[in-house]
Amino acid sequence: MKTTEYFRHVRRRPDRARILDVWIEAAIHHPVAEKVQPDGRVQRWTFVQAEQRYLRIVLLADRETVHNFFFDRRFKP
């Protein structure tokens, strides 16, 4: 999985450290929704059964480098 320096920095936060790589990979490869931002970055969501929440990831415009990731309280499928 390709990541940005920002991703690696944020990964150290306690609330983000518990988010598993397998969940991020699921959002990359099997999203339940996708939205392209005006800057070309791509938002993707996946449902994490173990947490009963939706995980949002933000990919760079190359659609393979993960820039950000977090549980999205506002997402509605």
Short mmCIF file of N, CA, C and O in Angstrom, two decimals:
data_model
loop_
_atom_site.label_atom_id
_atom_site.label_comp_id
_atom_site.label_asym_id
_atom_site.label_seq_id
_atom_site.Cartn_x
_atom_site.Cartn_y
_atom_site.Cartn_z
N MET A 1 0.86 -1.17 0.00
CA MET A 1 0.00 0.00 0.00
C MET A 1 0.91 1.24 0.00
O MET A 1 1.76 1.38 0.87
N LYS A 2 0.68 2.11 -0.96
CA LYS A 2 1.44 3.36 -1.05
C LYS A 2 0.76 4.40 -0.16
O LYS A 2 -0.46 4.51 -0.14
N THR A 3 1.58 5.17 0.57
CA THR A 3 1.05 6.18 1.48
C THR A 3 1.88 7.46 1.37
O THR A 3 3.02 7.44 0.93
N THR A 4 1.26 8.56 1.81
CA THR A 4 1.96 9.84 1.85
C THR A 4 2.63 10.02 3.21
O THR A 4 2.35 9.30 4.17
N GLU A 5 3.49 11.01 3.29
CA GLU A 5 4.13 11.36 4.57
C GLU A 5 3.06 11.78 5.58
O GLU A 5 3.15 11.44 6.76
N TYR A 6 2.04 12.50 5.12
CA TYR A 6 0.94 12.90 6.00
C TYR A 6 0.26 11.67 6.60
O TYR A 6 -0.02 11.62 7.80
N PHE A 7 -0.02 10.66 5.79
CA PHE A 7 -0.62 9.42 6.28
C PHE A 7 0.23 8.82 7.39
O PHE A 7 -0.28 8.44 8.44
N ARG A 8 1.53 8.74 7.15
CA ARG A 8 2.42 8.12 8.14
C ARG A 8 2.47 8.93 9.43
O ARG A 8 2.56 8.36 10.52
N HIS A 9 2.35 10.24 9.32
CA HIS A 9 2.31 11.09 10.50
C HIS A 9 1.01 10.88 11.29
O HIS A 9 1.03 10.70 12.51
N VAL A 10 -0.10 10.91 10.59
CA VAL A 10 -1.41 10.76 11.23
C VAL A 10 -1.58 9.36 11.82
O VAL A 10 -2.25 9.18 12.83
N ARG A 11 -0.94 8.39 11.21
CA ARG A 11 -1.04 6.99 11.67
C ARG A 11 -0.60 6.84 13.12
O ARG A 11 -1.03 5.92 13.82
N ARG A 12 0.22 7.76 13.62
CA ARG A 12 0.72 7.68 15.00
C ARG A 12 -0.30 8.15 16.03
O ARG A 12 -0.10 7.91 17.23
N ARG A 13 -1.36 8.81 15.58
CA ARG A 13 -2.38 9.27 16.53
C ARG A 13 -3.11 8.08 17.13
O ARG A 13 -3.42 7.11 16.42
N PRO A 14 -3.40 8.09 18.43
CA PRO A 14 -4.07 6.95 19.07
C PRO A 14 -5.40 6.56 18.42
O PRO A 14 -5.71 5.38 18.30
N ASP A 15 -6.19 7.55 17.99
CA ASP A 15 -7.48 7.24 17.40
C ASP A 15 -7.35 6.65 16.00
O ASP A 15 -8.28 6.02 15.50
N ARG A 16 -6.22 6.83 15.35
CA ARG A 16 -6.02 6.29 14.00
C ARG A 16 -5.17 5.02 14.01
O ARG A 16 -5.27 4.22 13.10
N ALA A 17 -4.34 4.85 15.04
CA ALA A 17 -3.44 3.69 15.10
C ALA A 17 -4.22 2.38 15.14
O ALA A 17 -3.72 1.35 14.70
N ARG A 18 -5.43 2.41 15.65
CA ARG A 18 -6.22 1.17 15.75
C ARG A 18 -6.94 0.79 14.45
O ARG A 18 -7.54 -0.27 14.35
N ILE A 19 -6.89 1.66 13.46
CA ILE A 19 -7.48 1.35 12.16
C ILE A 19 -6.55 0.41 11.41
O ILE A 19 -5.39 0.75 11.15
N LEU A 20 -7.03 -0.76 11.08
CA LEU A 20 -6.21 -1.80 10.48
C LEU A 20 -5.98 -1.57 8.99
O LEU A 20 -6.87 -1.07 8.28
N ASP A 21 -4.80 -1.98 8.54
CA ASP A 21 -4.48 -1.89 7.11
C ASP A 21 -5.47 -2.66 6.25
O ASP A 21 -5.81 -2.22 5.16
N VAL A 22 -5.96 -3.78 6.75
CA VAL A 22 -6.91 -4.59 5.97
C VAL A 22 -8.20 -3.80 5.71
O VAL A 22 -8.81 -3.94 4.66
N TRP A 23 -8.59 -2.96 6.64
CA TRP A 23 -9.78 -2.13 6.46
C TRP A 23 -9.52 -1.06 5.40
O TRP A 23 -10.39 -0.77 4.57
N ILE A 24 -8.33 -0.48 5.44
CA ILE A 24 -7.96 0.53 4.43
C ILE A 24 -7.91 -0.12 3.05
O ILE A 24 -8.41 0.45 2.08
N GLU A 25 -7.32 -1.30 2.97
CA GLU A 25 -7.26 -2.04 1.69
C GLU A 25 -8.66 -2.33 1.16
O GLU A 25 -8.91 -2.24 -0.04
N ALA A 26 -9.59 -2.66 2.06
CA ALA A 26 -10.98 -2.92 1.65
C ALA A 26 -11.59 -1.67 1.03
O ALA A 26 -12.31 -1.75 0.02
N ALA A 27 -11.31 -0.52 1.61
CA ALA A 27 -11.84 0.74 1.06
C ALA A 27 -11.22 1.04 -0.31
O ALA A 27 -11.89 1.57 -1.19
N ILE A 28 -9.96 0.68 -0.49
CA ILE A 28 -9.30 0.91 -1.76
C ILE A 28 -9.90 0.03 -2.86
O ILE A 28 -10.24 0.49 -3.93
N HIS A 29 -10.03 -1.26 -2.56
CA HIS A 29 -10.39 -2.24 -3.58
C HIS A 29 -11.88 -2.59 -3.67
O HIS A 29 -12.33 -3.05 -4.72
N HIS A 30 -12.62 -2.38 -2.58
CA HIS A 30 -14.04 -2.75 -2.56
C HIS A 30 -14.88 -1.67 -1.87
O HIS A 30 -15.57 -1.94 -0.89
N PRO A 31 -14.84 -0.45 -2.39
CA PRO A 31 -15.59 0.62 -1.73
C PRO A 31 -17.10 0.46 -1.92
O PRO A 31 -17.54 -0.10 -2.92
N VAL A 32 -17.85 0.98 -0.95
CA VAL A 32 -19.31 1.01 -1.09
C VAL A 32 -19.74 2.31 -1.75
O VAL A 32 -20.88 2.41 -2.22
N ALA A 33 -18.85 3.30 -1.75
CA ALA A 33 -19.13 4.59 -2.40
C ALA A 33 -17.81 5.26 -2.75
O ALA A 33 -16.78 4.98 -2.14
N GLU A 34 -17.89 6.17 -3.73
CA GLU A 34 -16.70 6.90 -4.17
C GLU A 34 -17.12 8.30 -4.61
O GLU A 34 -18.18 8.47 -5.20
N LYS A 35 -16.27 9.26 -4.32
CA LYS A 35 -16.51 10.65 -4.74
C LYS A 35 -15.16 11.25 -5.14
O LYS A 35 -14.18 11.12 -4.41
N VAL A 36 -15.13 11.93 -6.27
CA VAL A 36 -13.92 12.61 -6.72
C VAL A 36 -14.01 14.07 -6.31
O VAL A 36 -14.99 14.76 -6.60
N GLN A 37 -12.99 14.54 -5.60
CA GLN A 37 -12.93 15.92 -5.15
C GLN A 37 -12.51 16.82 -6.32
O GLN A 37 -11.90 16.35 -7.28
N PRO A 38 -12.77 18.12 -6.23
CA PRO A 38 -12.36 19.05 -7.30
C PRO A 38 -10.85 19.03 -7.58
O PRO A 38 -10.43 19.28 -8.70
N ASP A 39 -10.04 18.71 -6.56
CA ASP A 39 -8.59 18.68 -6.75
C ASP A 39 -8.09 17.35 -7.32
O ASP A 39 -6.90 17.14 -7.47
N GLY A 40 -9.02 16.44 -7.63
CA GLY A 40 -8.65 15.16 -8.23
C GLY A 40 -8.47 14.03 -7.24
O GLY A 40 -8.37 12.87 -7.62
N ARG A 41 -8.42 14.35 -5.96
CA ARG A 41 -8.31 13.29 -4.96
C ARG A 41 -9.62 12.51 -4.92
O ARG A 41 -10.67 13.02 -5.28
N VAL A 42 -9.52 11.27 -4.45
CA VAL A 42 -10.67 10.38 -4.48
C VAL A 42 -11.01 9.94 -3.05
O VAL A 42 -10.14 9.45 -2.33
N GLN A 43 -12.26 10.14 -2.67
CA GLN A 43 -12.75 9.65 -1.38
C GLN A 43 -13.45 8.32 -1.62
O GLN A 43 -14.24 8.19 -2.56
N ARG A 44 -13.15 7.34 -0.75
CA ARG A 44 -13.83 6.04 -0.82
C ARG A 44 -14.22 5.62 0.58
O ARG A 44 -13.52 5.90 1.54
N TRP A 45 -15.35 4.92 0.65
CA TRP A 45 -15.85 4.44 1.93
C TRP A 45 -16.02 2.93 1.91
O TRP A 45 -16.33 2.34 0.87
N THR A 46 -15.85 2.33 3.07
CA THR A 46 -16.17 0.92 3.27
C THR A 46 -16.76 0.77 4.66
O THR A 46 -16.46 1.57 5.56
N PHE A 47 -17.61 -0.23 4.83
CA PHE A 47 -18.19 -0.50 6.13
C PHE A 47 -17.29 -1.47 6.88
O PHE A 47 -16.95 -2.54 6.36
N VAL A 48 -16.91 -1.10 8.10
CA VAL A 48 -16.08 -1.96 8.94
C VAL A 48 -16.99 -2.65 9.94
O VAL A 48 -17.47 -2.02 10.89
N GLN A 49 -17.23 -3.93 9.70
CA GLN A 49 -18.16 -4.71 10.53
C GLN A 49 -17.75 -4.70 12.00
O GLN A 49 -18.60 -4.55 12.88
N ALA A 50 -16.46 -4.87 12.28
CA ALA A 50 -15.99 -4.95 13.67
C ALA A 50 -16.25 -3.67 14.45
O ALA A 50 -16.39 -3.70 15.67
N GLU A 51 -16.32 -2.55 13.76
CA GLU A 51 -16.54 -1.24 14.41
C GLU A 51 -17.97 -0.74 14.23
O GLU A 51 -18.36 0.23 14.87
N GLN A 52 -18.71 -1.36 13.31
CA GLN A 52 -20.07 -0.93 12.98
C GLN A 52 -20.09 0.54 12.55
O GLN A 52 -20.99 1.32 12.91
N ARG A 53 -19.05 0.91 11.76
CA ARG A 53 -18.94 2.29 11.27
C ARG A 53 -18.35 2.26 9.86
O ARG A 53 -17.77 1.27 9.43
N TYR A 54 -18.49 3.41 9.18
CA TYR A 54 -17.91 3.56 7.85
C TYR A 54 -16.54 4.21 7.96
O TYR A 54 -16.37 5.21 8.67
N LEU A 55 -15.60 3.65 7.23
CA LEU A 55 -14.25 4.19 7.14
C LEU A 55 -14.13 4.95 5.82
O LEU A 55 -14.48 4.42 4.77
N ARG A 56 -13.65 6.19 5.89
CA ARG A 56 -13.38 6.98 4.68
C ARG A 56 -11.88 7.04 4.48
O ARG A 56 -11.14 7.27 5.44
N ILE A 57 -11.45 6.83 3.26
CA ILE A 57 -10.06 7.06 2.92
C ILE A 57 -10.01 8.09 1.81
O ILE A 57 -10.98 8.25 1.05
N VAL A 58 -8.90 8.80 1.74
CA VAL A 58 -8.70 9.77 0.68
C VAL A 58 -7.44 9.35 -0.07
O VAL A 58 -6.37 9.21 0.52
N LEU A 59 -7.61 9.11 -1.37
CA LEU A 59 -6.50 8.73 -2.24
C LEU A 59 -6.06 9.95 -3.05
O LEU A 59 -6.89 10.81 -3.38
N LEU A 60 -4.79 9.99 -3.39
CA LEU A 60 -4.32 11.02 -4.30
C LEU A 60 -4.92 10.76 -5.68
O LEU A 60 -5.53 9.71 -5.92
N ALA A 61 -4.74 11.68 -6.59
CA ALA A 61 -5.32 11.57 -7.93
C ALA A 61 -4.85 10.33 -8.68
O ALA A 61 -5.52 9.88 -9.60
N ASP A 62 -3.74 9.73 -8.25
CA ASP A 62 -3.26 8.50 -8.90
C ASP A 62 -4.12 7.29 -8.55
O ASP A 62 -3.95 6.22 -9.11
N ARG A 63 -5.05 7.46 -7.60
CA ARG A 63 -6.00 6.44 -7.17
C ARG A 63 -5.35 5.22 -6.50
O ARG A 63 -5.96 4.18 -6.37
N GLU A 64 -4.11 5.38 -6.04
CA GLU A 64 -3.48 4.26 -5.32
C GLU A 64 -2.71 4.70 -4.09
O GLU A 64 -2.42 3.86 -3.25
N THR A 65 -2.40 5.98 -3.94
CA THR A 65 -1.65 6.46 -2.78
C THR A 65 -2.62 6.98 -1.74
O THR A 65 -3.38 7.92 -2.00
N VAL A 66 -2.59 6.39 -0.53
CA VAL A 66 -3.50 6.79 0.55
C VAL A 66 -2.94 8.02 1.25
O VAL A 66 -1.80 8.03 1.70
N HIS A 67 -3.76 9.06 1.33
CA HIS A 67 -3.36 10.31 1.96
C HIS A 67 -3.97 10.46 3.35
O HIS A 67 -3.31 10.96 4.27
N ASN A 68 -5.21 10.05 3.53
CA ASN A 68 -5.89 10.23 4.81
C ASN A 68 -6.89 9.10 5.02
O ASN A 68 -7.32 8.45 4.05
N PHE A 69 -7.29 8.88 6.26
CA PHE A 69 -8.22 7.82 6.61
C PHE A 69 -8.82 8.11 7.98
O PHE A 69 -8.13 8.60 8.86
N PHE A 70 -10.12 7.84 8.12
CA PHE A 70 -10.78 8.08 9.41
C PHE A 70 -12.19 7.49 9.35
O PHE A 70 -12.73 7.26 8.28
N PHE A 71 -12.75 7.25 10.55
CA PHE A 71 -14.14 6.81 10.61
C PHE A 71 -15.02 8.04 10.39
O PHE A 71 -14.83 9.08 11.02
N ASP A 72 -15.97 7.92 9.47
CA ASP A 72 -16.79 9.04 9.02
C ASP A 72 -18.17 8.95 9.67
O ASP A 72 -19.00 8.13 9.27
N ARG A 73 -18.42 9.79 10.64
CA ARG A 73 -19.69 9.77 11.36
C ARG A 73 -20.85 10.29 10.52
O ARG A 73 -22.01 10.00 10.81
N ARG A 74 -20.57 11.08 9.50
CA ARG A 74 -21.64 11.72 8.72
C ARG A 74 -22.04 10.94 7.47
O ARG A 74 -23.03 11.28 6.84
N PHE A 75 -21.28 9.91 7.10
CA PHE A 75 -21.57 9.20 5.85
C PHE A 75 -22.89 8.45 5.94
O PHE A 75 -23.15 7.74 6.91
N LYS A 76 -23.69 8.61 4.91
CA LYS A 76 -24.96 7.88 4.78
C LYS A 76 -24.92 7.13 3.46
O LYS A 76 -24.80 7.76 2.41
N PRO A 77 -25.03 5.82 3.49
CA PRO A 77 -24.96 5.02 2.22
C PRO A 77 -26.17 5.27 1.32
O PRO A 77 -27.19 5.71 1.72
#
